[in-house]
Amino acid sequence: MNSPTTPTRPPTPRASTPVLVVGAGPAGLTTAITLARHGIEVIVVERRPALSGLPRAASISTRTMELLRSWGLEQEVRAGGVEVEWKQWVGPTLNAAGDTHLTSFPTREQSAVLSPTAPASVPQDHLEPVLLNHLRSFGTARVEMGTEVVGLEDRSDDVQVTLRDVETRETRIVHARYLAAADGARSTVRDALGIVMRGPGRLSQAIGTEFRAPLWELLGDRRYCIYAVTHPEAAGVFVPAGHGDRWVYGVEHELAQYSSPKPTKDQSARLIRLGSGLADLAPKIERIGTFTFAAQLADRWREGAAFLVGDAAHQITPRGGTGMNTAIQSAYDLGWKLAWVLLGWSGPQLLDTYEAERRPVAAHNVARSADPHGGARLAAHELPADLGGRIPHVWLRSRAHTVSTLDLLGPGLTLFTTDPSATWQRAARSVPGPPLVVHDLDTITARGMGIPRGGALLARPDGAPAGWWPSGTEPAAALRHAERAR
Ligand SMILES: Cc1cc2nc3c(=O)[nH]c(=O)nc-3n(C[C@H](O)[C@H](O)[C@H](O)COP(=O)(O)OP(=O)(O)OC[C@H]3O[C@@H](n4cnc5c(N)ncnc54)[C@H](O)[C@@H]3O)c2cc1C
């Protein structure tokens, strides 16, 4: 307490929240969930009064589904989609004979070998409410809809953010120790930080028509993730957009050809009839929208205590279906790293690894999406970017093939050992840093993970290996070394 003679200093402005997340799209919701799951207080502000009702991304990748599975959301997410094989069908119309081609998403058979889960054909407007509900189940998270960021000042050890209530126009200031700018392609935060985007901002334009029509009846057992039709007057793609017969028909235009306004409902219905090959189809047109194909990367993803994440950091065309997946995976990466630093499990240098590790993946997906043939690449080439170097999936033999090695990953570090692991267990208890849980694997599972008998593998929450040791290693020294290297 101050004595009467001690001059009273003004109170140091304290951050009112450890983390402010701007935007409640897939990137913002994922960042916030990851923080909340670590017990970190987080505020999410979202300009819209409600989540977007647009189906947009309909392809949830293997790695994204693994993250959703680790949160217990797999079934809830799948419930809003359709069961399809991950192949592209190509033909003159949906009603004609066509061919199937592999895509960059693994087929069901491939997935069964490489992952405890598989990609899902689920629209973004089903996924986002599932994420929001999950976020709201944590007492440490607050979501403010209808609230936008209108200004910010990045100070050395926090960010001062001006928020505005979209309806009342009232403004207020919030101090955040860290800020995650997940405010999309036209990021206000990115502009305020003076960060520029590099790369083509208008590669082409596309028209997406959302409609309902009984196409599954026509397609029968030809259930695929995307249908490309080559009809000369109606070339485009049909993409399932959720439960029942909800579809999006997408047509891409070269910029030079795109001078006309978007088609009317009647014109769209005619194109859908031509593309489907069903002259008497009566599609119920629900929405016609245009969007721009952009392939851009932000110059840098961080300014002081503010981080860009998702479309704010990278714009990826829909070719290949990686935009939202990249956003979610980067958001997960940022989330656990911020949590570790705020919990004191790691020094702030860990935050430097966010851009270092995620930028190459985003750069790859941006370039791929700019390539007109980028959508045709195969899983064999594209899976490494999606899986992000996580440890192999091996079903635990002791648990009747229901628990994967990926299911053992926790919020801290996970150490996989082979029997006997008593010395590793003892060493794990003596090393400072994040909580470290030890799992003793049977020899064959360990072999599948590349762990020799008597050796060990240390993994981060995202499954990336943080250390690997052969037999004969002195456990305490190995773990201390891994701790220093972080
Ligand atoms: C037609 C189409 C099809 C696509 N298909 C796929 C696909 O199959 N697979 C795939 O992976 N990706 C796909 N994508 C891309 C995917 O939709 C985006 O990559 C994804 O939405 C990015 O998520 P985000 O959270 O970064 O940004 P957004 O989803 O754009 O969310 C940003 C949020 O921030 C809010 N916001 C903005 N400014 C402020 C502010 N100042 N204050 C507060 N809130 C603010 C916005 O209202 C918005 O809700 C597709 C995109 C389109 C257009």
Coordinates of C-alpha atoms and ligand atoms in Angstrom, one line a residue:
M1 CA 0.0 0.0 0.0
N2 CA 1.2 3.6 -0.7
S3 CA 2.4 5.6 2.3
P4 CA 1.0 9.2 2.4
T5 CA 4.4 10.5 1.2
T6 CA 4.7 8.2 -1.8
P7 CA 3.5 9.9 -5.0
T8 CA 0.6 8.0 -6.4
R9 CA 1.4 6.7 -9.9
P10 CA -1.5 6.4 -12.4
P11 CA -2.4 2.8 -12.8
T12 CA -0.7 1.1 -15.7
P13 CA -3.4 0.4 -18.3
R14 CA -4.1 -3.3 -18.0
A15 CA -5.2 -5.4 -20.9
S16 CA -8.8 -6.1 -20.5
T17 CA -8.4 -9.3 -22.3
P18 CA -5.4 -11.5 -22.9
V19 CA -6.5 -12.1 -26.5
L20 CA -8.9 -10.2 -28.7
V21 CA -9.9 -12.1 -31.9
V22 CA -11.3 -10.0 -34.7
G23 CA -13.8 -11.9 -36.9
A24 CA -15.9 -15.0 -36.3
G25 CA -15.2 -16.8 -39.5
P26 CA -13.4 -20.2 -39.5
A27 CA -10.0 -18.6 -38.6
G28 CA -11.3 -16.5 -35.7
L29 CA -13.5 -19.2 -34.2
T30 CA -10.6 -21.8 -34.4
T31 CA -8.1 -19.4 -32.8
A32 CA -10.6 -18.7 -30.0
I33 CA -11.5 -22.3 -29.5
T34 CA -7.9 -23.3 -29.3
L35 CA -7.2 -20.6 -26.7
A36 CA -10.3 -21.4 -24.7
R37 CA -9.4 -25.1 -24.6
H38 CA -6.2 -24.0 -22.9
G39 CA -8.2 -22.0 -20.4
I40 CA -7.3 -18.6 -21.8
E41 CA -9.8 -15.8 -21.7
V42 CA -10.7 -14.6 -25.1
I43 CA -13.0 -12.0 -26.7
V44 CA -14.2 -12.5 -30.2
V45 CA -15.7 -9.5 -32.0
E46 CA -17.7 -10.0 -35.2
R47 CA -19.1 -7.2 -37.4
R48 CA -22.1 -9.2 -38.6
P49 CA -25.1 -9.6 -36.4
A50 CA -25.1 -13.3 -37.2
L51 CA -22.8 -15.8 -38.9
S52 CA -22.6 -15.8 -42.7
G53 CA -25.3 -17.9 -44.4
L54 CA -23.2 -18.6 -47.5
P55 CA -22.1 -22.2 -48.1
R56 CA -18.7 -21.2 -49.5
A57 CA -16.1 -23.8 -48.6
A58 CA -17.6 -27.3 -49.0
S59 CA -14.5 -29.4 -48.7
I60 CA -13.0 -30.0 -45.2
S61 CA -9.6 -31.6 -45.5
T62 CA -8.1 -34.5 -43.7
R63 CA -6.0 -32.5 -41.3
T64 CA -8.9 -30.1 -40.6
M65 CA -11.2 -33.0 -39.8
E66 CA -8.4 -34.4 -37.5
L67 CA -8.5 -31.2 -35.5
L68 CA -12.3 -31.2 -35.4
R69 CA -12.2 -34.8 -34.2
S70 CA -9.8 -33.9 -31.5
W71 CA -12.4 -31.5 -30.2
G72 CA -15.1 -34.1 -30.3
L73 CA -16.9 -32.3 -33.1
E74 CA -16.5 -34.8 -36.0
Q75 CA -20.0 -36.3 -36.0
E76 CA -21.7 -32.9 -35.5
V77 CA -19.8 -31.5 -38.4
R78 CA -20.5 -34.5 -40.7
A79 CA -24.2 -34.3 -39.8
G80 CA -24.5 -31.2 -42.0
G81 CA -23.0 -32.6 -45.1
V82 CA -23.3 -35.4 -47.6
E83 CA -21.4 -38.7 -48.0
V84 CA -19.3 -38.6 -51.1
E85 CA -16.3 -40.2 -52.7
W86 CA -13.4 -37.8 -53.1
K87 CA -13.3 -37.8 -56.8
Q88 CA -14.2 -35.3 -59.5
W89 CA -16.7 -36.4 -62.1
V90 CA -16.3 -34.9 -65.6
G91 CA -18.9 -35.1 -68.4
P92 CA -20.8 -33.1 -71.0
T93 CA -23.8 -32.9 -68.6
L94 CA -24.8 -34.6 -65.4
N95 CA -27.2 -36.7 -67.4
A96 CA -24.5 -38.0 -69.8
A97 CA -21.7 -40.6 -69.5
G98 CA -18.6 -39.2 -67.9
D99 CA -15.2 -40.0 -66.2
T100 CA -14.0 -39.8 -62.7
H101 CA -10.6 -38.4 -61.6
L102 CA -8.8 -38.4 -58.4
T103 CA -8.5 -35.1 -56.5
S104 CA -6.0 -33.8 -54.0
F105 CA -8.3 -35.1 -51.2
P106 CA -7.7 -38.8 -50.4
T107 CA -10.3 -41.3 -51.4
R108 CA -12.2 -43.2 -48.7
E109 CA -9.8 -46.1 -49.2
Q110 CA -6.7 -43.9 -48.9
S111 CA -8.1 -42.1 -45.9
A112 CA -8.8 -45.4 -44.0
V113 CA -5.0 -46.0 -44.1
L114 CA -3.6 -42.6 -43.3
S115 CA -6.0 -41.0 -40.8
P116 CA -8.5 -41.8 -38.1
T117 CA -11.0 -39.6 -40.0
A118 CA -11.5 -38.5 -43.6
P119 CA -12.4 -35.3 -45.5
A120 CA -16.0 -34.1 -45.3
S121 CA -18.3 -32.5 -47.8
V122 CA -19.9 -30.0 -45.4
P123 CA -20.7 -26.3 -46.2
Q124 CA -19.1 -23.5 -44.3
D125 CA -22.5 -22.3 -43.1
H126 CA -23.0 -25.6 -41.2
L127 CA -19.4 -25.7 -39.9
E128 CA -19.3 -22.2 -38.5
P129 CA -22.3 -22.5 -36.1
V130 CA -20.9 -25.8 -34.8
L131 CA -17.6 -24.0 -34.0
L132 CA -19.4 -21.0 -32.5
N133 CA -21.5 -23.3 -30.2
H134 CA -18.4 -25.2 -29.2
L135 CA -16.6 -21.9 -28.4
R136 CA -19.6 -20.7 -26.3
S137 CA -19.4 -23.8 -24.2
F138 CA -16.2 -22.5 -22.6
G139 CA -16.7 -20.0 -19.8
T140 CA -13.5 -18.2 -20.7
A141 CA -14.8 -17.1 -24.2
R142 CA -17.0 -14.1 -25.0
V143 CA -18.4 -13.6 -28.5
E144 CA -19.7 -10.1 -29.4
M145 CA -21.7 -10.2 -32.6
G146 CA -22.5 -6.8 -34.3
T147 CA -19.2 -5.4 -33.0
E148 CA -16.5 -4.2 -35.3
V149 CA -12.9 -3.0 -35.0
V150 CA -12.6 0.6 -36.3
G151 CA -9.1 1.5 -35.1
L152 CA -6.1 0.2 -33.3
E153 CA -2.9 1.3 -31.9
D154 CA -0.1 -1.3 -31.6
R155 CA 1.9 -0.5 -28.5
S156 CA 5.0 -2.4 -27.6
D157 CA 3.4 -4.7 -25.1
D158 CA -0.3 -4.7 -26.0
V159 CA -2.8 -3.5 -28.6
Q160 CA -5.3 -0.8 -27.9
V161 CA -8.4 -1.5 -30.0
T162 CA -11.4 0.8 -30.8
L163 CA -14.6 -1.2 -31.1
R164 CA -17.9 0.0 -32.4
D165 CA -21.3 -1.3 -31.9
V166 CA -22.6 -1.6 -35.5
E167 CA -26.2 -0.8 -34.5
T168 CA -25.8 2.0 -31.9
R169 CA -22.5 3.3 -33.4
E170 CA -21.1 3.6 -29.8
T171 CA -17.4 3.1 -29.5
R172 CA -15.2 1.9 -26.7
I173 CA -11.6 0.9 -26.1
V174 CA -10.3 -2.5 -25.3
H175 CA -6.7 -3.4 -24.4
A176 CA -5.5 -6.8 -25.5
R177 CA -2.2 -8.4 -24.7
Y178 CA -2.4 -10.1 -28.1
L179 CA -4.7 -9.5 -31.1
A180 CA -5.6 -12.1 -33.7
A181 CA -6.8 -10.4 -36.9
A182 CA -9.1 -13.0 -38.5
D183 CA -11.1 -10.3 -40.3
G184 CA -11.0 -11.8 -43.7
A185 CA -9.7 -10.8 -47.1
R186 CA -10.5 -7.1 -46.6
S187 CA -8.9 -7.0 -43.2
T188 CA -9.3 -3.7 -41.4
V189 CA -6.6 -4.6 -39.0
R190 CA -4.1 -5.5 -41.7
D191 CA -4.7 -2.1 -43.3
A192 CA -4.4 -0.3 -40.0
L193 CA -1.0 -2.1 -39.5
G194 CA 0.1 -1.0 -42.9
I195 CA 0.7 -4.5 -44.1
V196 CA 0.3 -5.0 -47.9
M197 CA -0.8 -8.0 -49.9
R198 CA 1.4 -9.3 -52.7
G199 CA 0.1 -11.2 -55.7
P200 CA -2.8 -11.0 -58.2
G201 CA -5.9 -9.6 -56.6
R202 CA -8.3 -10.3 -59.5
L203 CA -7.3 -13.4 -61.5
S204 CA -10.8 -14.0 -62.6
Q205 CA -14.4 -13.7 -61.5
A206 CA -16.9 -16.4 -60.8
I207 CA -20.6 -16.7 -60.3
G208 CA -22.0 -19.0 -57.7
T209 CA -25.6 -20.0 -57.8
E210 CA -27.0 -21.7 -54.7
F211 CA -30.1 -23.8 -55.5
R212 CA -32.1 -26.8 -54.6
A213 CA -33.1 -29.5 -57.1
P214 CA -33.3 -33.3 -57.0
L215 CA -29.9 -34.0 -58.5
W216 CA -29.0 -36.9 -56.3
E217 CA -31.9 -38.8 -57.8
L218 CA -30.3 -38.3 -61.2
L219 CA -26.8 -39.1 -60.0
G220 CA -27.7 -42.3 -58.2
D221 CA -24.6 -43.9 -56.9
R222 CA -22.3 -41.4 -58.7
R223 CA -21.8 -39.5 -55.4
Y224 CA -18.7 -37.3 -55.7
C225 CA -17.3 -34.1 -54.2
I226 CA -17.5 -32.1 -57.4
Y227 CA -19.0 -32.5 -60.9
A228 CA -17.5 -30.6 -63.8
V229 CA -19.7 -30.3 -66.8
T230 CA -18.3 -29.3 -70.2
H231 CA -21.5 -28.4 -72.1
P232 CA -20.4 -25.5 -74.4
E233 CA -23.1 -23.1 -73.2
A234 CA -23.0 -24.1 -69.5
A235 CA -19.5 -25.2 -68.6
G236 CA -19.1 -25.1 -64.9
V237 CA -19.0 -27.1 -61.7
F238 CA -21.8 -28.5 -59.5
V239 CA -20.8 -28.9 -55.9
P240 CA -22.9 -30.4 -53.1
A241 CA -23.6 -27.8 -50.5
G242 CA -24.9 -29.7 -47.6
H243 CA -27.7 -31.9 -46.5
G244 CA -30.4 -32.9 -48.9
D245 CA -30.4 -31.5 -52.4
R246 CA -28.6 -28.2 -51.8
W247 CA -26.2 -27.4 -54.5
V248 CA -23.9 -24.6 -55.8
Y249 CA -23.4 -24.2 -59.5
G250 CA -20.1 -22.3 -60.2
V251 CA -19.0 -20.7 -63.4
E252 CA -15.7 -19.0 -63.8
H253 CA -15.1 -16.1 -66.2
E254 CA -12.0 -14.6 -67.5
L255 CA -11.9 -11.0 -66.4
A256 CA -12.0 -9.8 -70.0
Q257 CA -15.3 -11.7 -70.6
Y258 CA -16.9 -10.5 -67.4
S259 CA -18.6 -7.4 -68.4
S260 CA -22.2 -8.5 -68.0
P261 CA -23.9 -8.2 -64.6
K262 CA -24.8 -11.4 -62.8
P263 CA -27.4 -13.6 -64.4
T264 CA -31.1 -13.4 -63.4
K265 CA -32.8 -16.3 -61.7
D266 CA -34.3 -17.4 -65.0
Q267 CA -30.9 -17.3 -66.8
S268 CA -29.3 -19.3 -63.9
A269 CA -32.1 -21.8 -64.0
R270 CA -31.6 -22.2 -67.8
L271 CA -27.8 -22.8 -67.3
I272 CA -28.5 -25.4 -64.6
R273 CA -30.9 -27.2 -66.8
L274 CA -28.3 -27.2 -69.6
G275 CA -25.5 -28.3 -67.3
S276 CA -27.6 -31.0 -65.6
G277 CA -29.0 -32.3 -69.0
L278 CA -32.5 -32.3 -67.5
A279 CA -34.6 -30.1 -69.8
D280 CA -37.6 -30.0 -67.4
L281 CA -35.6 -29.5 -64.1
A282 CA -37.1 -26.7 -62.1
P283 CA -34.3 -25.6 -59.7
K284 CA -35.3 -23.4 -56.8
I285 CA -32.7 -20.6 -57.0
E286 CA -31.9 -19.4 -53.5
R287 CA -29.0 -17.0 -54.1
I288 CA -26.8 -15.8 -57.0
G289 CA -23.4 -14.3 -55.9
T290 CA -20.2 -13.2 -57.6
F291 CA -16.7 -13.6 -56.2
T292 CA -13.2 -12.7 -57.2
F293 CA -10.4 -15.2 -57.6
A294 CA -7.4 -13.7 -55.7
A295 CA -4.1 -15.4 -54.9
Q296 CA -2.3 -13.1 -52.5
L297 CA -0.1 -13.3 -49.4
A298 CA 0.4 -10.7 -46.8
D299 CA 4.0 -9.2 -46.7
R300 CA 4.2 -10.2 -43.0
W301 CA 1.8 -11.8 -40.6
R302 CA 2.8 -10.0 -37.5
E303 CA 3.2 -6.5 -36.2
G304 CA 4.1 -6.3 -32.5
A305 CA 1.4 -8.0 -30.6
A306 CA -1.0 -8.3 -33.6
F307 CA -1.1 -11.4 -35.8
L308 CA -2.8 -11.9 -39.1
V309 CA -4.6 -15.2 -39.6
G310 CA -6.8 -16.8 -42.3
D311 CA -7.8 -14.8 -45.3
A312 CA -6.4 -11.7 -43.7
A313 CA -3.0 -13.3 -44.2
H314 CA -3.7 -15.1 -47.5
Q315 CA -6.2 -15.1 -50.2
I316 CA -6.6 -18.4 -52.0
T317 CA -8.9 -19.1 -55.0
P318 CA -11.4 -22.0 -54.5
R319 CA -9.3 -24.2 -56.9
G320 CA -8.1 -27.1 -54.8
G321 CA -10.3 -26.2 -51.8
T322 CA -7.5 -25.1 -49.5
G323 CA -8.6 -21.6 -48.4
M324 CA -10.6 -22.4 -45.3
N325 CA -8.5 -25.4 -44.5
T326 CA -5.3 -23.3 -44.5
A327 CA -7.1 -20.7 -42.4
I328 CA -8.2 -23.2 -39.8
Q329 CA -4.9 -24.9 -39.5
S330 CA -3.0 -21.6 -39.2
A331 CA -5.5 -20.5 -36.6
Y332 CA -4.9 -23.7 -34.6
D333 CA -1.2 -23.0 -34.8
L334 CA -1.5 -19.4 -33.6
G335 CA -4.0 -20.4 -30.9
W336 CA -1.9 -23.0 -29.1
K337 CA 1.3 -20.9 -29.4
L338 CA -0.4 -17.8 -27.9
A339 CA -1.8 -20.1 -25.1
W340 CA 1.6 -21.6 -24.3
V341 CA 3.1 -18.1 -24.0
L342 CA 0.3 -16.7 -21.9
L343 CA 0.4 -19.7 -19.6
G344 CA 4.2 -19.3 -19.2
W345 CA 4.8 -22.8 -20.8
S346 CA 7.1 -21.2 -23.3
G347 CA 8.9 -17.9 -23.9
P348 CA 7.5 -15.3 -26.4
Q349 CA 10.0 -16.5 -29.0
L350 CA 7.6 -19.4 -29.7
L351 CA 5.4 -16.8 -31.4
D352 CA 8.0 -16.2 -34.1
T353 CA 7.5 -19.8 -35.2
Y354 CA 3.9 -19.1 -36.2
E355 CA 4.7 -17.3 -39.5
A356 CA 7.9 -19.3 -40.0
E357 CA 6.0 -22.6 -40.0
R358 CA 2.7 -21.6 -41.6
R359 CA 3.7 -19.2 -44.3
P360 CA 5.4 -21.8 -46.5
V361 CA 2.1 -23.8 -46.5
A362 CA 0.0 -20.8 -47.3
A363 CA 2.5 -19.7 -50.0
H364 CA 2.2 -23.2 -51.6
N365 CA -1.6 -23.2 -51.5
V366 CA -1.8 -19.6 -52.8
A367 CA 0.4 -20.5 -55.8
R368 CA -1.4 -23.7 -56.4
S369 CA -4.8 -21.9 -56.4
A370 CA -3.5 -19.4 -59.0
D371 CA -2.5 -22.3 -61.3
P372 CA -5.5 -23.0 -63.7
H373 CA -4.6 -26.7 -63.3
G374 CA -4.0 -26.5 -59.5
G375 CA -7.4 -28.1 -58.8
A376 CA -6.4 -31.2 -60.6
R377 CA -3.4 -32.1 -58.4
L378 CA -3.3 -35.4 -56.6
A379 CA -3.4 -36.3 -52.9
A380 CA 0.0 -37.9 -53.2
H381 CA 1.5 -34.5 -53.9
E382 CA -0.8 -32.3 -51.8
L383 CA -1.2 -34.3 -48.6
P384 CA 2.1 -33.2 -47.1
A385 CA 1.0 -29.5 -47.2
D386 CA -2.3 -30.5 -45.5
L387 CA -1.0 -32.9 -42.9
G388 CA 1.7 -30.5 -41.9
G389 CA 4.3 -33.0 -40.8
R390 CA 2.2 -34.4 -37.9
I391 CA 3.1 -37.8 -36.5
P392 CA 1.8 -40.8 -38.3
H393 CA -1.7 -42.1 -37.5
V394 CA -1.5 -45.7 -36.1
W395 CA -4.5 -47.4 -34.5
L396 CA -3.6 -48.5 -30.9
R397 CA -3.7 -52.3 -31.0
S398 CA -4.6 -52.4 -27.3
R399 CA -7.8 -50.4 -27.9
A400 CA -9.5 -52.4 -30.7
H401 CA -8.6 -49.9 -33.4
T402 CA -10.7 -47.1 -32.0
V403 CA -8.0 -44.9 -30.6
S404 CA -5.4 -43.4 -32.9
T405 CA -1.9 -42.1 -31.9
L406 CA -3.3 -38.7 -33.0
D407 CA -6.0 -39.0 -30.3
L408 CA -3.3 -39.1 -27.6
L409 CA -2.0 -35.6 -28.4
G410 CA -2.9 -33.1 -25.7
P411 CA -2.6 -29.4 -25.0
G412 CA 0.9 -29.7 -23.8
L413 CA 3.7 -32.1 -24.9
T414 CA 3.1 -35.8 -25.6
L415 CA 6.0 -38.3 -25.2
F416 CA 5.6 -41.6 -27.0
T417 CA 7.8 -44.3 -25.6
T418 CA 8.2 -48.1 -26.0
D419 CA 8.4 -50.3 -23.0
P420 CA 9.9 -50.1 -20.5
S421 CA 9.4 -46.4 -20.0
A422 CA 9.8 -45.9 -16.3
T423 CA 13.0 -43.8 -16.8
W424 CA 11.2 -41.6 -19.4
Q425 CA 8.2 -41.2 -16.9
R426 CA 10.6 -40.1 -14.2
A427 CA 12.4 -37.7 -16.5
A428 CA 9.2 -36.2 -17.8
R429 CA 8.2 -35.3 -14.2
S430 CA 11.5 -33.5 -13.6
V431 CA 11.6 -31.3 -16.7
P432 CA 10.1 -27.7 -16.5
G433 CA 7.8 -26.4 -19.2
P434 CA 4.5 -27.4 -20.5
P435 CA 2.7 -30.5 -19.1
L436 CA 4.2 -33.6 -20.6
V437 CA 2.1 -36.8 -20.8
V438 CA 3.9 -40.1 -21.5
H439 CA 2.3 -42.8 -23.5
D440 CA 3.8 -46.3 -23.6
L441 CA 3.3 -47.9 -27.0
D442 CA 3.5 -51.5 -27.9
T443 CA 6.4 -52.4 -30.2
I444 CA 4.4 -52.6 -33.4
T445 CA 2.6 -49.3 -32.9
A446 CA 5.9 -47.7 -31.9
R447 CA 7.5 -49.1 -35.0
G448 CA 4.8 -47.5 -37.1
M449 CA 5.7 -44.2 -35.5
G450 CA 9.4 -44.7 -36.2
I451 CA 10.3 -45.2 -32.5
P452 CA 13.0 -47.8 -31.9
R453 CA 12.7 -50.0 -28.8
G454 CA 13.9 -48.0 -25.8
G455 CA 13.7 -44.8 -27.8
A456 CA 11.1 -42.0 -27.7
L457 CA 9.3 -39.4 -29.7
L458 CA 8.1 -36.0 -28.3
A459 CA 5.2 -34.3 -30.1
R460 CA 3.6 -30.8 -29.8
P461 CA -0.2 -30.3 -29.7
D462 CA -0.3 -30.1 -33.5
G463 CA 1.4 -33.4 -33.8
A464 CA 4.7 -32.0 -35.1
P465 CA 7.6 -33.9 -33.6
A466 CA 9.6 -31.9 -31.1
G467 CA 12.3 -34.5 -30.4
W468 CA 13.2 -38.1 -31.4
W469 CA 15.6 -40.3 -29.6
P470 CA 17.1 -43.7 -30.3
S471 CA 17.5 -46.4 -27.6
G472 CA 20.3 -45.8 -25.1
T473 CA 19.4 -42.1 -24.8
E474 CA 19.6 -40.6 -21.3
P475 CA 15.9 -39.4 -20.9
A476 CA 16.4 -36.4 -18.5
A477 CA 19.2 -35.0 -20.6
A478 CA 17.2 -35.5 -23.8
L479 CA 14.1 -33.8 -22.5
R480 CA 16.1 -30.9 -21.0
H481 CA 17.7 -30.4 -24.4
A482 CA 14.3 -30.3 -26.1
E483 CA 13.1 -27.8 -23.5
R484 CA 16.0 -25.5 -24.1
A485 CA 15.6 -25.8 -27.9
R486 CA 12.0 -24.4 -27.7
Ligands
LIG1 C1 -17.2 -19.6 -53.4 C2 -16.2 -20.0 -52.5 C3 -15.9 -21.3 -52.3 C4 -14.9 -21.7 -51.5 N1 -14.6 -23.0 -51.3 C5 -13.6 -23.4 -50.5 C6 -13.3 -24.8 -50.2 O1 -14.0 -25.7 -50.8 N2 -12.4 -25.2 -49.3 C7 -11.7 -24.2 -48.7 O2 -10.8 -24.6 -47.8 N3 -12.0 -22.9 -48.8 C8 -12.9 -22.5 -49.7 N4 -13.2 -21.1 -49.8 C9 -12.4 -20.1 -49.0 C10 -13.0 -19.9 -47.6 O3 -14.4 -19.5 -47.7 C11 -12.2 -18.8 -46.9 O4 -10.9 -19.1 -47.1 C12 -12.6 -18.7 -45.4 O5 -13.9 -18.2 -45.2 C13 -11.6 -17.9 -44.7 O6 -12.0 -17.8 -43.3 P1 -11.5 -16.5 -42.4 O7 -12.1 -16.8 -41.1 O8 -10.1 -16.2 -42.6 O9 -12.3 -15.3 -43.1 P2 -13.8 -15.0 -43.3 O10 -14.6 -16.2 -43.4 O11 -13.9 -14.0 -44.4 O12 -14.2 -14.3 -41.9 C14 -13.8 -13.0 -41.6 C15 -14.9 -12.4 -40.6 O13 -14.4 -11.2 -40.1 C16 -15.5 -10.3 -40.0 N5 -14.9 -8.9 -40.1 C17 -14.4 -8.3 -41.1 N6 -13.9 -7.1 -40.7 C18 -14.2 -6.9 -39.4 C19 -14.0 -5.9 -38.5 N7 -13.4 -4.8 -38.8 N8 -14.4 -6.1 -37.2 C20 -15.0 -7.3 -36.8 N9 -15.3 -8.3 -37.7 C21 -14.9 -8.1 -39.0 C22 -16.3 -10.6 -41.2 O14 -17.7 -10.2 -41.1 C23 -16.2 -12.1 -41.3 O15 -17.3 -12.8 -40.6 C24 -14.2 -20.7 -50.7 C25 -14.5 -19.4 -50.9 C26 -15.5 -19.0 -51.7 C27 -15.8 -17.5 -51.9

